[in-house]
Coordinates of C-alpha atoms in Angstrom, one line a residue:
M1 CA 69.0 102.2 72.2
K2 CA 69.0 99.6 75.0
P3 CA 70.9 100.8 78.1
V4 CA 73.9 99.1 79.7
V5 CA 72.5 97.8 83.0
I6 CA 74.9 98.1 86.0
I7 CA 73.8 95.9 88.9
G8 CA 75.3 97.1 92.2
G9 CA 75.8 100.7 93.4
G10 CA 79.1 100.5 95.2
I11 CA 82.1 102.4 94.1
T12 CA 82.8 100.0 91.2
G13 CA 79.3 100.5 89.8
L14 CA 79.4 104.2 90.2
A15 CA 82.7 104.4 88.4
A16 CA 81.3 102.3 85.6
A17 CA 78.3 104.6 85.3
W18 CA 80.5 107.7 85.2
E19 CA 82.7 106.2 82.5
L20 CA 79.7 105.3 80.4
Q21 CA 78.3 108.8 80.8
Q22 CA 81.6 110.2 79.7
Q23 CA 81.4 108.1 76.6
G24 CA 77.8 109.2 75.8
V25 CA 76.3 105.7 76.5
E26 CA 72.9 105.2 78.1
Y27 CA 73.0 103.3 81.3
L28 CA 70.8 102.2 84.2
L29 CA 72.3 101.6 87.6
L30 CA 70.3 99.4 89.9
E31 CA 71.1 99.2 93.7
G32 CA 69.0 96.9 95.8
T33 CA 69.4 98.9 99.1
E34 CA 68.4 102.4 99.8
R35 CA 71.9 103.8 99.7
L36 CA 74.8 104.0 97.3
G37 CA 78.4 103.3 98.2
G38 CA 78.5 99.7 99.3
K39 CA 81.2 99.4 102.0
I40 CA 82.0 103.1 101.8
R41 CA 79.8 104.5 104.5
T42 CA 80.2 107.5 106.7
E43 CA 78.1 108.7 109.7
Y44 CA 78.0 112.2 111.1
A45 CA 77.1 112.6 114.8
D46 CA 77.9 115.3 117.4
G47 CA 80.8 116.7 115.4
F48 CA 82.4 113.2 114.8
I49 CA 83.0 111.8 111.3
I50 CA 82.8 108.0 111.6
E51 CA 83.8 105.7 108.9
G52 CA 82.2 102.2 108.5
A53 CA 85.1 100.7 106.5
A54 CA 87.7 102.5 104.4
D55 CA 88.7 105.9 105.9
S56 CA 91.0 106.8 103.0
F57 CA 92.5 105.4 99.8
L58 CA 95.9 104.8 98.3
A59 CA 97.2 107.8 96.3
T60 CA 100.0 105.9 94.5
K61 CA 97.3 104.3 92.4
P62 CA 95.8 107.4 90.7
Y63 CA 92.4 106.1 89.8
A64 CA 90.4 107.3 92.8
W65 CA 91.8 110.7 93.3
Q66 CA 91.6 111.4 89.5
L67 CA 87.9 110.4 89.6
C68 CA 87.4 112.7 92.6
R69 CA 88.9 115.6 90.6
E70 CA 86.8 114.8 87.5
V71 CA 83.6 115.1 89.5
G72 CA 84.7 118.4 91.1
L73 CA 86.0 117.1 94.5
G74 CA 89.6 118.1 93.9
E75 CA 89.5 120.9 96.6
R76 CA 87.9 118.5 99.0
L77 CA 90.8 116.0 99.0
I78 CA 92.9 115.9 102.2
G79 CA 96.1 114.0 103.1
T80 CA 96.9 112.3 106.3
N81 CA 98.6 114.1 109.2
D82 CA 102.0 112.6 108.4
A83 CA 103.8 114.7 111.0
R84 CA 102.2 112.3 113.5
R85 CA 102.5 109.1 111.5
N86 CA 103.6 106.8 114.2
V87 CA 102.4 103.2 113.7
Y88 CA 102.7 100.5 116.3
V89 CA 102.7 96.7 116.5
L90 CA 101.2 94.9 119.4
R91 CA 103.4 92.1 120.5
D92 CA 103.9 90.5 124.0
G93 CA 101.2 92.7 125.3
R94 CA 103.0 95.9 124.4
L95 CA 102.8 98.5 121.6
H96 CA 106.1 98.7 119.8
L97 CA 106.9 101.5 117.4
F98 CA 107.2 100.2 113.9
P99 CA 110.9 99.8 113.0
K100 CA 112.6 102.7 111.3
G101 CA 113.1 102.1 107.6
M102 CA 110.5 99.3 107.2
Q103 CA 108.5 99.5 104.0
L104 CA 105.7 97.0 104.8
L105 CA 107.7 93.8 104.8
V106 CA 111.0 95.1 103.5
P107 CA 113.7 96.4 105.9
T108 CA 115.5 99.2 104.1
D109 CA 117.4 100.3 107.3
P110 CA 119.3 97.4 109.0
D111 CA 120.1 99.6 112.0
G112 CA 116.4 100.4 112.4
L113 CA 115.4 96.7 112.3
M114 CA 118.2 95.7 114.8
A115 CA 117.0 98.4 117.2
T116 CA 113.5 97.0 117.6
E117 CA 112.3 94.7 120.3
L118 CA 109.6 93.2 118.0
L119 CA 111.8 90.4 116.9
S120 CA 114.4 88.2 118.4
D121 CA 118.1 88.5 117.3
V122 CA 117.6 85.4 115.2
G123 CA 114.5 86.8 113.6
K124 CA 116.3 90.0 112.7
R125 CA 119.2 88.2 111.2
L126 CA 116.9 86.0 109.1
M127 CA 115.2 89.1 107.7
L128 CA 118.4 90.8 106.9
A129 CA 119.8 87.7 105.3
E130 CA 116.9 87.5 102.8
A131 CA 119.3 88.3 99.9
E132 CA 121.0 84.9 100.6
V133 CA 117.8 82.9 100.0
P134 CA 117.7 81.5 96.5
P135 CA 114.7 82.5 94.4
R136 CA 111.9 80.0 94.0
P137 CA 111.5 78.6 90.5
A138 CA 108.8 80.7 88.7
N139 CA 106.3 77.8 88.5
G140 CA 103.0 79.2 89.6
D141 CA 101.3 80.8 92.6
E142 CA 102.2 80.3 96.3
S143 CA 100.6 81.5 99.5
L144 CA 101.6 84.7 101.2
G145 CA 102.5 82.7 104.3
S146 CA 104.8 80.4 102.3
F147 CA 106.5 83.4 100.6
V148 CA 107.2 85.4 103.7
R149 CA 108.3 82.4 105.7
R150 CA 110.6 81.2 103.0
R151 CA 112.3 84.5 102.4
F152 CA 112.2 86.3 105.7
G153 CA 111.4 83.7 108.4
Q154 CA 108.5 82.7 110.6
E155 CA 108.9 85.7 113.0
A156 CA 108.6 88.1 110.1
L157 CA 105.4 86.4 109.0
D158 CA 103.9 86.7 112.6
V159 CA 105.0 90.3 113.2
F160 CA 104.8 91.9 109.8
G161 CA 103.4 89.5 107.2
E162 CA 100.1 88.6 108.8
P163 CA 99.1 91.9 110.4
L164 CA 100.2 94.1 107.6
L165 CA 100.1 92.2 104.3
A166 CA 97.4 89.6 105.0
G167 CA 95.6 92.2 107.2
I168 CA 94.9 94.4 104.2
Y169 CA 92.8 91.5 102.8
T170 CA 91.3 90.5 106.2
G171 CA 92.8 87.1 105.2
N172 CA 94.7 84.0 106.3
P173 CA 98.3 84.3 105.0
E174 CA 98.4 80.5 104.6
T175 CA 95.8 80.6 101.9
L176 CA 96.1 84.1 100.3
S177 CA 97.6 84.2 96.8
M178 CA 100.9 86.1 96.3
Q179 CA 100.1 86.6 92.6
A180 CA 96.8 88.2 93.4
T181 CA 97.9 90.3 96.5
F182 CA 101.6 91.3 96.2
P183 CA 102.9 90.3 92.8
N184 CA 105.5 93.0 93.0
Y185 CA 107.4 91.0 95.6
L186 CA 107.4 87.9 93.3
T187 CA 108.7 90.1 90.5
L188 CA 111.5 91.4 92.6
E189 CA 112.5 87.9 93.7
Q190 CA 112.6 86.6 90.1
K191 CA 114.3 89.7 88.6
Y192 CA 116.9 90.4 91.3
G193 CA 117.0 87.2 93.3
S194 CA 115.9 89.1 96.4
V195 CA 113.1 91.4 97.5
I196 CA 115.5 93.6 99.5
A197 CA 118.0 93.9 96.6
G198 CA 115.2 94.5 94.2
S199 CA 113.7 97.2 96.4
R200 CA 117.1 99.0 96.4
H201 CA 117.3 98.9 92.6
N202 CA 113.6 99.5 91.9
K203 CA 112.9 102.9 93.4
P204 CA 109.3 104.0 93.1
P205 CA 108.6 106.5 90.3
A206 CA 108.3 110.1 91.2
P207 CA 104.7 111.1 91.7
A208 CA 102.9 113.1 89.1
P209 CA 103.1 116.8 89.6
D210 CA 99.4 116.9 90.4
A211 CA 99.3 113.9 92.7
P212 CA 98.4 114.2 96.4
R213 CA 101.4 114.6 98.6
T214 CA 100.6 111.8 101.1
A215 CA 100.4 108.1 100.5
F216 CA 96.8 108.0 101.6
V217 CA 94.1 110.5 100.8
S218 CA 90.5 111.1 102.1
L219 CA 88.0 113.9 101.8
K220 CA 87.2 116.7 104.3
N221 CA 83.8 115.3 105.2
G222 CA 84.8 111.6 105.0
M223 CA 84.6 109.0 102.3
Q224 CA 80.8 109.4 101.9
E225 CA 81.6 112.7 100.2
M226 CA 83.2 110.8 97.3
I227 CA 80.0 108.8 96.8
D228 CA 77.8 111.8 97.1
G229 CA 80.0 113.8 94.7
I230 CA 79.9 111.1 92.0
R231 CA 76.1 110.7 92.4
A232 CA 75.6 114.4 92.0
K233 CA 77.3 114.3 88.6
L234 CA 75.5 111.3 87.2
T235 CA 72.7 112.3 84.8
G236 CA 71.6 108.8 83.9
D237 CA 69.0 106.5 85.4
V238 CA 70.1 105.6 89.0
R239 CA 67.6 103.7 91.1
L240 CA 67.8 102.7 94.7
G241 CA 65.8 100.0 96.4
Q242 CA 65.6 98.2 93.0
S243 CA 66.6 94.6 93.4
V244 CA 66.9 92.2 90.4
A245 CA 64.6 89.2 90.6
Y246 CA 66.2 87.3 87.7
I247 CA 67.8 87.7 84.3
E248 CA 66.9 86.0 81.0
A249 CA 69.0 85.8 78.0
V250 CA 68.9 84.3 74.5
K251 CA 70.8 81.0 74.6
A252 CA 72.5 81.1 71.2
P253 CA 76.1 81.3 70.2
G254 CA 77.2 84.9 70.0
N255 CA 73.8 86.2 71.1
F256 CA 73.4 87.2 74.7
S257 CA 70.4 89.7 74.5
P258 CA 69.8 90.0 78.2
T259 CA 66.5 91.0 79.8
V260 CA 66.5 92.1 83.4
Y261 CA 63.4 91.5 85.6
L262 CA 63.1 93.7 88.7
A263 CA 61.4 92.5 91.9
D264 CA 58.5 94.9 91.2
G265 CA 57.8 93.2 87.9
E266 CA 59.4 95.7 85.5
K267 CA 61.2 94.2 82.5
I268 CA 64.3 95.9 81.1
E269 CA 66.0 95.0 77.9
A270 CA 69.8 95.6 78.1
S271 CA 72.5 96.0 75.6
A272 CA 75.0 94.7 78.2
I273 CA 75.1 93.9 81.9
I274 CA 77.9 94.8 84.3
L275 CA 77.7 92.9 87.6
T276 CA 79.4 94.7 90.5
V277 CA 77.6 92.9 93.3
P278 CA 79.3 90.3 95.6
A279 CA 80.2 87.1 93.9
Y280 CA 77.6 85.1 95.8
A281 CA 74.9 87.5 94.6
A282 CA 76.2 87.3 91.0
A283 CA 76.1 83.5 91.2
K284 CA 72.4 83.6 92.0
L285 CA 71.6 85.9 89.1
M286 CA 73.6 83.6 86.7
S287 CA 72.3 80.3 88.0
E288 CA 69.8 79.9 85.2
I289 CA 71.4 81.5 82.2
V290 CA 75.1 80.5 82.7
P291 CA 75.1 77.7 85.3
E292 CA 78.9 77.0 85.0
L293 CA 79.7 80.6 85.7
A294 CA 77.3 80.6 88.7
K295 CA 79.0 77.5 90.0
G296 CA 82.5 79.2 89.7
L297 CA 81.3 82.4 91.3
A298 CA 79.9 80.5 94.3
T299 CA 83.3 79.1 95.1
I300 CA 84.8 82.5 95.8
K301 CA 85.3 82.6 99.6
T302 CA 84.7 85.5 101.9
V303 CA 85.1 86.2 105.6
S304 CA 83.2 88.6 107.9
S305 CA 84.5 91.6 109.8
A306 CA 83.4 94.5 111.9
T307 CA 84.6 97.9 113.0
V308 CA 83.8 99.4 116.4
T309 CA 84.4 103.1 116.8
F310 CA 84.6 105.1 120.1
G311 CA 84.8 108.8 120.7
Y312 CA 86.4 110.0 124.0
R313 CA 87.2 113.2 125.8
E314 CA 90.9 113.7 125.3
A315 CA 91.2 114.4 129.0
D316 CA 89.8 110.9 129.8
L317 CA 92.5 109.1 127.9
P318 CA 95.5 107.8 129.8
E319 CA 97.8 109.5 127.2
P320 CA 97.4 111.3 123.9
L321 CA 96.9 109.3 120.7
N322 CA 100.4 109.8 119.3
G323 CA 100.1 108.1 116.0
F324 CA 97.9 106.5 113.4
G325 CA 97.2 103.3 115.3
F326 CA 98.4 99.8 115.6
V327 CA 98.4 96.3 114.1
V328 CA 98.5 93.1 116.0
A329 CA 101.1 90.3 115.7
S330 CA 99.5 86.9 115.0
S331 CA 100.7 85.4 118.3
E332 CA 98.8 88.0 120.5
P333 CA 95.8 86.6 122.5
T334 CA 93.5 89.4 121.5
H335 CA 90.4 89.6 119.4
L336 CA 91.5 92.8 117.8
R337 CA 93.1 92.8 114.4
A338 CA 94.1 96.4 114.4
S339 CA 93.1 99.9 115.5
T340 CA 93.0 103.2 113.7
W341 CA 93.3 106.5 115.7
S342 CA 91.1 108.4 113.4
S343 CA 91.4 111.9 114.9
T344 CA 95.2 111.8 114.7
K345 CA 95.3 110.3 111.2
L346 CA 92.9 112.7 109.5
A347 CA 91.9 116.3 110.3
G348 CA 88.4 117.1 111.4
R349 CA 87.3 113.6 112.6
A350 CA 86.5 114.7 116.1
P351 CA 85.5 118.0 117.7
Q352 CA 88.0 120.1 119.6
G353 CA 89.0 118.3 122.9
Y354 CA 87.9 114.9 121.7
A355 CA 89.5 111.8 120.2
L356 CA 88.1 109.2 117.9
L357 CA 89.5 105.7 117.4
R358 CA 88.2 102.4 116.0
V359 CA 89.1 98.8 116.2
F360 CA 88.8 96.0 113.7
L361 CA 87.4 92.6 114.6
G362 CA 86.6 89.3 112.8
G363 CA 88.7 87.9 110.0
H364 CA 89.8 84.3 109.8
R365 CA 90.9 84.0 113.5
H366 CA 87.7 85.3 115.1
E367 CA 85.1 85.2 112.3
S368 CA 82.1 84.8 114.7
D369 CA 82.9 88.1 116.5
P370 CA 80.9 90.3 114.0
T371 CA 77.8 88.2 114.7
L372 CA 77.8 89.1 118.4
S373 CA 75.1 91.4 119.8
D374 CA 75.8 95.1 120.0
E375 CA 76.2 94.9 123.7
A376 CA 78.7 92.0 123.5
L377 CA 80.7 93.5 120.7
F378 CA 81.0 96.9 122.5
A379 CA 82.0 95.1 125.7
L380 CA 84.6 93.0 123.8
A381 CA 86.1 96.0 122.1
R382 CA 86.3 98.1 125.3
S383 CA 87.8 95.2 127.2
E384 CA 90.6 94.7 124.7
L385 CA 91.3 98.4 124.5
A386 CA 91.6 98.5 128.3
K387 CA 94.2 95.8 128.2
I388 CA 96.2 97.2 125.4
M389 CA 95.9 101.0 125.8
G390 CA 94.6 101.3 129.4
I391 CA 91.5 103.1 128.3
Q392 CA 88.9 102.7 131.1
A393 CA 86.7 105.8 130.4
E394 CA 83.2 105.6 129.2
P395 CA 83.0 106.7 125.5
V396 CA 80.9 109.7 124.6
I397 CA 79.9 108.0 121.3
S398 CA 80.0 104.4 119.9
R399 CA 79.2 102.9 116.6
I400 CA 79.3 99.3 115.1
F401 CA 79.5 98.4 111.4
R402 CA 79.2 94.8 110.5
W403 CA 80.5 93.4 107.2
I404 CA 79.1 89.9 107.0
G405 CA 80.7 87.8 104.3
A406 CA 81.9 91.0 102.7
N407 CA 85.7 90.4 102.6
T408 CA 86.7 88.4 99.5
Q409 CA 89.6 86.0 100.0
Y410 CA 92.1 86.0 97.2
E411 CA 93.2 82.4 97.7
V412 CA 96.1 80.7 95.9
G413 CA 95.1 80.4 92.2
H414 CA 92.8 83.4 92.4
L415 CA 93.9 85.0 89.2
E416 CA 93.5 81.8 87.2
R417 CA 90.0 81.3 88.7
V418 CA 89.0 84.8 87.7
A419 CA 90.3 84.4 84.2
G420 CA 88.3 81.2 84.0
L421 CA 85.1 83.0 85.1
Q422 CA 85.7 85.8 82.6
R423 CA 86.0 83.2 79.8
L424 CA 82.6 81.8 80.8
C425 CA 80.9 85.2 80.4
P426 CA 79.0 85.5 77.1
P427 CA 79.6 88.7 75.1
G428 CA 77.8 91.5 76.8
L429 CA 78.2 90.2 80.4
F430 CA 80.9 91.7 82.5
L431 CA 82.2 91.1 86.1
A432 CA 83.9 93.9 88.1
G433 CA 84.6 94.7 91.7
S434 CA 86.5 93.6 94.8
P435 CA 85.8 89.8 94.2
Y436 CA 88.0 89.8 91.1
G437 CA 90.7 92.4 90.5
G438 CA 91.6 94.3 93.7
I439 CA 89.8 95.2 96.9
G440 CA 91.0 98.8 97.4
I441 CA 89.0 101.8 96.3
P442 CA 91.5 102.7 93.5
D443 CA 91.4 99.2 92.0
C444 CA 87.6 99.1 92.2
V445 CA 87.4 102.5 90.3
R446 CA 89.9 101.2 87.7
Q447 CA 87.9 98.0 87.2
G448 CA 84.6 99.9 86.9
R449 CA 85.9 102.3 84.2
Q450 CA 87.8 99.6 82.3
I451 CA 84.7 97.3 82.2
A452 CA 82.6 100.2 81.1
L453 CA 84.9 100.7 78.1
Q454 CA 84.8 97.0 77.3
A455 CA 81.0 97.2 77.3
L456 CA 81.1 99.7 74.5
S457 CA 82.0 96.9 72.1
V458 CA 78.5 95.4 72.4
C459 CA 76.5 98.7 72.6

């Protein structure tokens, strides 16, 4: 039997391999680099646990924690330290505590919103008057910026919409698609005439009895433990450092019959191919066999980002890290997009007596920052932290992770574009991963497993 060939060893590809294994289907997973995990990457140094990108995943979407339990990592899951869950917003050069009762964009406690200094009185009144704004006719997609501005006002977009909602996607709110990023808000507007009113009526379902108790979940030894745990349970053919040179396929209606050629000259006949690599890489592989698909894949835009992590002696900090970190209002003249205070957010991230924090740079406002030299990037991050948090001390440890062109932009019309790309895929060719149906770890796991099940139809 010909194997299903999975190209790309990030979390999507690993989830697909796991699902195929569960179904008793032969697979071959090819990863061009010498490590699995893609953007999930953890370093261990001097007692610090340092994450390159995601430090946790959303628990309200069950796919990731369920997979962890399936591969024997259930006892390794940990929640966030919610007793210290203070989150701040940087505005006018100061860190302001996130208003009481705010659920991302939605003010559920009017008194909590009125008490904050983050918005002007006019901005607060506009947010609380959202229920008086008539719903937009349901006639297609719109940008996140347009939606937030229309329903909550410009200040709400600057202070909450861009740093929180668009920040999740490292994106520009003026181009991000509401349908692809926050369709639940569109649904509430259409069903109840108001996001605030809809949130009052639409209470989230009670979590499953076996669900984690915190909104975000990680693992005791960091996110790399998830990758290593899945890999340890895979019994199929998993190859590192194996890049694909090109793919051939029979060009006949209803007959895909792909053959994968590796860079070392090996030829592999496949029953199906699952592409979980970035869209630009998928475009190159499809350029000869499905040119229209390649052309469409090449139009999916990305931006670059970087994380810079510092470890400090707690005694050297001006004050304790009392919270999970901060996001940055769009009007602030800083290169930072946000900061996570890792040693407060998650247990075991720093040795006793030390603190660990990281900052996020790049994105649509400062996309060239991730290409700076190590020296320049460290200096920029330290300078910004000195202004914002007053940290002047020399860090005891520092790390940079660059993600060049690695953040997919779900621009207006994204769902329609993805549907069009999927229609161009011949039977036996499947697309999955963050360029298409969700950037978070749970969504990538869901896609990998769903696509693996779809691949069964051609095996």
